[in-house]
mmCIF file of C-alpha atoms in Angstrom:
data_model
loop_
_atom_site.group_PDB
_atom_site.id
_atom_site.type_symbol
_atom_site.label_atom_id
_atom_site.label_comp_id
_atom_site.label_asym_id
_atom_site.label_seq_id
_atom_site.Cartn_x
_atom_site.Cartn_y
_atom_site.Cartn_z
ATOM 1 C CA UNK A 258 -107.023 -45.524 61.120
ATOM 2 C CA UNK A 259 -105.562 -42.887 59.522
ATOM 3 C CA UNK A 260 -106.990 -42.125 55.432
ATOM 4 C CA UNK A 261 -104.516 -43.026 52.440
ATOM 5 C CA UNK A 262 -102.535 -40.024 50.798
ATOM 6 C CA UNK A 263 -104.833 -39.338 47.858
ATOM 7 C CA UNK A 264 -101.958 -38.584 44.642
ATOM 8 C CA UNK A 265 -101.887 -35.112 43.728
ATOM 9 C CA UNK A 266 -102.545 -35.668 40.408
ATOM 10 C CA UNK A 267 -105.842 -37.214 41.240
ATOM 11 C CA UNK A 268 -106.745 -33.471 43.052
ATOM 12 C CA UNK A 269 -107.171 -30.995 40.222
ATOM 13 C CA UNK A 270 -107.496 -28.002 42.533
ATOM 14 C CA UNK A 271 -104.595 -28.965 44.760
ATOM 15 C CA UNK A 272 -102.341 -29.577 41.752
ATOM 16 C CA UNK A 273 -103.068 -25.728 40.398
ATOM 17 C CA UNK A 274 -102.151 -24.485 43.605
ATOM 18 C CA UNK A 275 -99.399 -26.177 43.793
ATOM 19 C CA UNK A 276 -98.171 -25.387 40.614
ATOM 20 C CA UNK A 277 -99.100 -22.195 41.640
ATOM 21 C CA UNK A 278 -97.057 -22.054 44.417
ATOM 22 C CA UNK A 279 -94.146 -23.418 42.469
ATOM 23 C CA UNK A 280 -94.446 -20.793 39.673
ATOM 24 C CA UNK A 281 -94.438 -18.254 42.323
ATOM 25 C CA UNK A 282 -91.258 -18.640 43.891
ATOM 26 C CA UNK A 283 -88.555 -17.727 40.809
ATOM 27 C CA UNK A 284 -91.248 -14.564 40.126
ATOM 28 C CA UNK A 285 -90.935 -13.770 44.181
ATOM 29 C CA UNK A 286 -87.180 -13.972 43.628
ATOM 30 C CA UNK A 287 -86.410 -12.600 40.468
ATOM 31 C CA UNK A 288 -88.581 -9.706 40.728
ATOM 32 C CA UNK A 289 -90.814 -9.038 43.163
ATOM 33 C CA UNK A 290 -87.645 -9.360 45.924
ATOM 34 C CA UNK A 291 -84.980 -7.341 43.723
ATOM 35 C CA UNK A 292 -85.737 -4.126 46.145
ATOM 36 C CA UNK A 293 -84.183 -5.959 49.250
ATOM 37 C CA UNK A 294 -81.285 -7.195 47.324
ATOM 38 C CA UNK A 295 -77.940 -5.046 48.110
ATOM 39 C CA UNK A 296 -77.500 -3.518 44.549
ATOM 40 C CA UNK A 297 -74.247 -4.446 43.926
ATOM 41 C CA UNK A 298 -74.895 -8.325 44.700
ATOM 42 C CA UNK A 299 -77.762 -8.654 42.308
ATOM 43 C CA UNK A 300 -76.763 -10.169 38.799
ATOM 44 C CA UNK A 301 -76.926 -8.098 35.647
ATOM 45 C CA UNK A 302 -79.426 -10.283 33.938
ATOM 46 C CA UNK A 303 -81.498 -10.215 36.953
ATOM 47 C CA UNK A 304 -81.610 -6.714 36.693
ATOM 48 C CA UNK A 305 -81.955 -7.162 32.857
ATOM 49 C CA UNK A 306 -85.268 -9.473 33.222
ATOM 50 C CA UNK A 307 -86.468 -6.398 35.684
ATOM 51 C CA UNK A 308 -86.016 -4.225 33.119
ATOM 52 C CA UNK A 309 -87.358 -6.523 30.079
ATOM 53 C CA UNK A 310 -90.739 -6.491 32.189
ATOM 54 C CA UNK A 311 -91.579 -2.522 32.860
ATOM 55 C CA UNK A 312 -90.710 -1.860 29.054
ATOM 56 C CA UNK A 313 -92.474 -5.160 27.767
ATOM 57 C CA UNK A 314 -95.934 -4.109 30.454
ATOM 58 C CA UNK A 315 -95.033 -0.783 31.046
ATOM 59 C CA UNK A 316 -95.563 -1.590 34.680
ATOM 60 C CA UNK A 317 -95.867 1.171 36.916
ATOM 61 C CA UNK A 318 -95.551 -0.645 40.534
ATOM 62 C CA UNK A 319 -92.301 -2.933 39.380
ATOM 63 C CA UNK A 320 -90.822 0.482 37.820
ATOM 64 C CA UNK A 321 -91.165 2.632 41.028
ATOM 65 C CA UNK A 322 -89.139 -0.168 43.024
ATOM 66 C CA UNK A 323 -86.535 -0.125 40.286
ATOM 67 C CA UNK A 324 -86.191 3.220 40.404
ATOM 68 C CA UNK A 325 -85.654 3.075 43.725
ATOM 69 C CA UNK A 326 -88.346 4.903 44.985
ATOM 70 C CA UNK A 327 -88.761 4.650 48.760
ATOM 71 C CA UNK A 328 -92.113 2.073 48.811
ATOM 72 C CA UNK A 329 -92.316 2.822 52.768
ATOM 73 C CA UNK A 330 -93.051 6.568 52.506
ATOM 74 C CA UNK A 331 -95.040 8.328 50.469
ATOM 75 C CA UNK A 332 -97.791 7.617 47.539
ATOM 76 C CA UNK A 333 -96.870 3.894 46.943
ATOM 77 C CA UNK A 334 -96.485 2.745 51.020
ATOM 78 C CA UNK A 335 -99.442 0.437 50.851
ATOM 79 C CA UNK A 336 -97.252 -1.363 47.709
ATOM 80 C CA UNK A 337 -94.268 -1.357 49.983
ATOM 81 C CA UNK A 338 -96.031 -2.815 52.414
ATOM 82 C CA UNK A 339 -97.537 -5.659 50.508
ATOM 83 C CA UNK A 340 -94.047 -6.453 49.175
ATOM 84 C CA UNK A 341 -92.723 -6.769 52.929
ATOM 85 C CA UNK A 342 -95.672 -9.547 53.467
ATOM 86 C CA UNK A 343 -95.032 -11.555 50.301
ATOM 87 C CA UNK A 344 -91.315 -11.740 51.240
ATOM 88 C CA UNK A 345 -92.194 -12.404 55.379
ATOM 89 C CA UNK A 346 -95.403 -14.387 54.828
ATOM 90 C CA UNK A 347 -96.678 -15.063 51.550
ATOM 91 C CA UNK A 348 -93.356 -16.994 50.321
ATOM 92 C CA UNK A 349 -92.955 -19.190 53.263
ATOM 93 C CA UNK A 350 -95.981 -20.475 52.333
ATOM 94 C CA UNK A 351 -94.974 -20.937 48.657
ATOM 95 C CA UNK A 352 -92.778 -24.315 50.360
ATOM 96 C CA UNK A 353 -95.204 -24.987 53.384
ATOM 97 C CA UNK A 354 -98.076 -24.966 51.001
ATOM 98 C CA UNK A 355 -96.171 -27.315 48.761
ATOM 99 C CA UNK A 356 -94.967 -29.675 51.474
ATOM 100 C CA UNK A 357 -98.612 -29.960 52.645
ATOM 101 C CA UNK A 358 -100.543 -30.573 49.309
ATOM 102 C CA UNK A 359 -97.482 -33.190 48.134
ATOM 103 C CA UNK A 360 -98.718 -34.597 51.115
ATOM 104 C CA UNK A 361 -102.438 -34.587 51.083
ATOM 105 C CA UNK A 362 -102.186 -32.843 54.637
ATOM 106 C CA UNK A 363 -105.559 -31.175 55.968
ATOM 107 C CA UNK A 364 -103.295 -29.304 58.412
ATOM 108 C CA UNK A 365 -102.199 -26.755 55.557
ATOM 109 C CA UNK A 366 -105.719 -25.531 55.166
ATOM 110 C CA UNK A 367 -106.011 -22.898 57.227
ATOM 111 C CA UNK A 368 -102.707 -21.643 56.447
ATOM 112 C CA UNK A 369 -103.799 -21.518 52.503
ATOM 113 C CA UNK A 370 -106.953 -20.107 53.974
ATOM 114 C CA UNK A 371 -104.492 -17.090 55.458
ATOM 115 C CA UNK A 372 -102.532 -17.171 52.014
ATOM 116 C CA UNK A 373 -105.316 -16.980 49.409
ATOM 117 C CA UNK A 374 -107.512 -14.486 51.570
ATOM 118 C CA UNK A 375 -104.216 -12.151 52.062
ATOM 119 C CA UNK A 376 -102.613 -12.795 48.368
ATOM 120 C CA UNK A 377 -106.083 -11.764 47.061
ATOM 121 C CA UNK A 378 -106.296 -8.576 49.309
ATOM 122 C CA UNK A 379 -103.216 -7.620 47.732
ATOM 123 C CA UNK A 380 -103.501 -8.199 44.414
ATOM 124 C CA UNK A 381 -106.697 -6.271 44.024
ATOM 125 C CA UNK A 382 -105.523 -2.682 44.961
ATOM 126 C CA UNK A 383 -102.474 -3.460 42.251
ATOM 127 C CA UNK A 384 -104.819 -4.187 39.799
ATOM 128 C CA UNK A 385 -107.282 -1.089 40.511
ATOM 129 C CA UNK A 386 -104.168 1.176 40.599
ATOM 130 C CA UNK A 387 -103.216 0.353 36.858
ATOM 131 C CA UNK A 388 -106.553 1.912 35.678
ATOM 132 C CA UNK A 389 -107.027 4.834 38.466
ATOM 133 C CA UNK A 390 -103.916 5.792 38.432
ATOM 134 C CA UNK A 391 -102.676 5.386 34.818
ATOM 135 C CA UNK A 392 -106.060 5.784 32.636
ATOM 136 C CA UNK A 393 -103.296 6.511 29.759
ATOM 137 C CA UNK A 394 -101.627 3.056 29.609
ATOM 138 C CA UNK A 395 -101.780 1.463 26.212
ATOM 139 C CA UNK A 396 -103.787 -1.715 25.547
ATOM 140 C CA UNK A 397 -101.161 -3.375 25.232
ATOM 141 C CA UNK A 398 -99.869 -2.638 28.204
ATOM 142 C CA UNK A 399 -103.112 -2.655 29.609
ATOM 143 C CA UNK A 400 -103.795 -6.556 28.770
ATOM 144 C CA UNK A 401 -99.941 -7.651 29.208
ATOM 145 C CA UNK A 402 -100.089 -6.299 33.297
ATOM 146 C CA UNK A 403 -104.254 -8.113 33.095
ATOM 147 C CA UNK A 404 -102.368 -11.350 32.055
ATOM 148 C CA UNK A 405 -99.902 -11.293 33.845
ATOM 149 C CA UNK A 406 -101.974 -10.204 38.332
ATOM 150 C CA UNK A 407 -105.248 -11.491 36.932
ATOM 151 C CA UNK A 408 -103.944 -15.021 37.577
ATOM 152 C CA UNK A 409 -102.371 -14.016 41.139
ATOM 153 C CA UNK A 410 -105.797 -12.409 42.002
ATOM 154 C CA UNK A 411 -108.249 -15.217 40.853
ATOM 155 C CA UNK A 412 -106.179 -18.519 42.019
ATOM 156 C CA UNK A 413 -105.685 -16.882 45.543
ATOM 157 C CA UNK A 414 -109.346 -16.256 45.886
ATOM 158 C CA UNK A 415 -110.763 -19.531 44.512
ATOM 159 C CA UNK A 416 -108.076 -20.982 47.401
ATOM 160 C CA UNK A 417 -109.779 -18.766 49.647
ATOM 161 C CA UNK A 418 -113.238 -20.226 48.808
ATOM 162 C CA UNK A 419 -111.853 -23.784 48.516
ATOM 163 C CA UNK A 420 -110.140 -24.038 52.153
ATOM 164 C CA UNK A 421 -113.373 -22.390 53.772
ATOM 165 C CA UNK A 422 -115.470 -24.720 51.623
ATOM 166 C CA UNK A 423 -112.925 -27.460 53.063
ATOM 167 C CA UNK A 424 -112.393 -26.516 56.415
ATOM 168 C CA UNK A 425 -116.458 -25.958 56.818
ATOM 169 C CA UNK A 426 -116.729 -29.537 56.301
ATOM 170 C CA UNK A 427 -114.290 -30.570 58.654
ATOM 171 C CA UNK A 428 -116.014 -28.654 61.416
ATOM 172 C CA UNK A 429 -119.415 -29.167 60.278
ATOM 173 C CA UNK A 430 -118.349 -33.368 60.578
ATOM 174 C CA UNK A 431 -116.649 -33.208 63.744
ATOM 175 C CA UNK A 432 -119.329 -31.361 65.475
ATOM 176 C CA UNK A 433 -122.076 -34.401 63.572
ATOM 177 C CA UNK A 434 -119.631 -36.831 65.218
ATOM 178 C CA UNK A 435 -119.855 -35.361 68.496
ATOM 179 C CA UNK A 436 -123.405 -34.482 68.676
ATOM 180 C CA UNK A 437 -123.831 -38.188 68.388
ATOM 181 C CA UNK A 438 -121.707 -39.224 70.594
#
């Protein structure tokens, strides 16, 4: 007999990540994915919020796209490559993810396994490169970039440790179940 759906609201983990996930996707869009827009088909006040964010954090990663700067050779090709796997992996998973906790699905486990262990990975080296490679920032630009990749550093890696947590357990029962069978 298959188990009741369990209300997201009644999982307190599972409703951060999904509001997570749902947070994510007008960020992925309306910045993160502005570099593989055709310039001419991307909105002024798109471009506007773009710009609103490197003066407001002074971020160096988000201005280097902007300016155009080819993320695929050179200094910042590990960036350029992270951006190709949010837009390829890591935002398909913003909906699957979403789908599958609405649902109360165990099946979308090892996929936010996958997520959170990748978005984590890719976070960190962001994060490091504000204070290697620009010891001069302000503090205020310091704590605005903090406040603003902290969050997709830590939730990613708590998901990580959930869904191993989770999917431990599943294995860990099924093998109980069949050693006594």
């Amino acid at each position: 007999m298959a188990e009741a759906r369990v209300p997201l609201t009644s999982r307190p983990l599972d409703l951060v990540y999904f509001c997570f996930f749902l947070n994510h996707i007008p960020a992925s869009i309306l910045l993160d994915f502005q570099k593989f827009y055709p310039k001419a088909y991307v909105p002024s006040a798109i471009v506007g919020f773009r710009q609103w964010w490197i003066d407001v954090s002074a971020d160096p990663l988000v201005a280097a796209a902007a300016r155009g700067d080819n993320l695929l050779n050179g200094e910042l090709v590990w960036f350029g490559c992270f951006a190709w796997l949010e837009l390829l992996f890591q935002f398909p998973v913003f909906f699957l993810g979403m789908k599958g906790l609405w649902n109360d699905s165990r099946s979308i486990y090892v996929l936010m396994l996958a997520y959170g262990a990748s978005t984590a990975t890719t976070v960190l080296p962001c994060i490091v490169y504000f204070f290697q490679e620009h010891p001069n920032m302000t503090s205020a630009h310091r704590l605005m970039l903090l406040s603003s990749y902290v969050p997709f550093f830590v939730v990613p890696l708590i998901m990580t440790i959930d869904m191993e947590l989770r999917l431990y357990k599943i294995v860990a029962s099924a093998d109980m179940k069949r050693k006594t069978e």
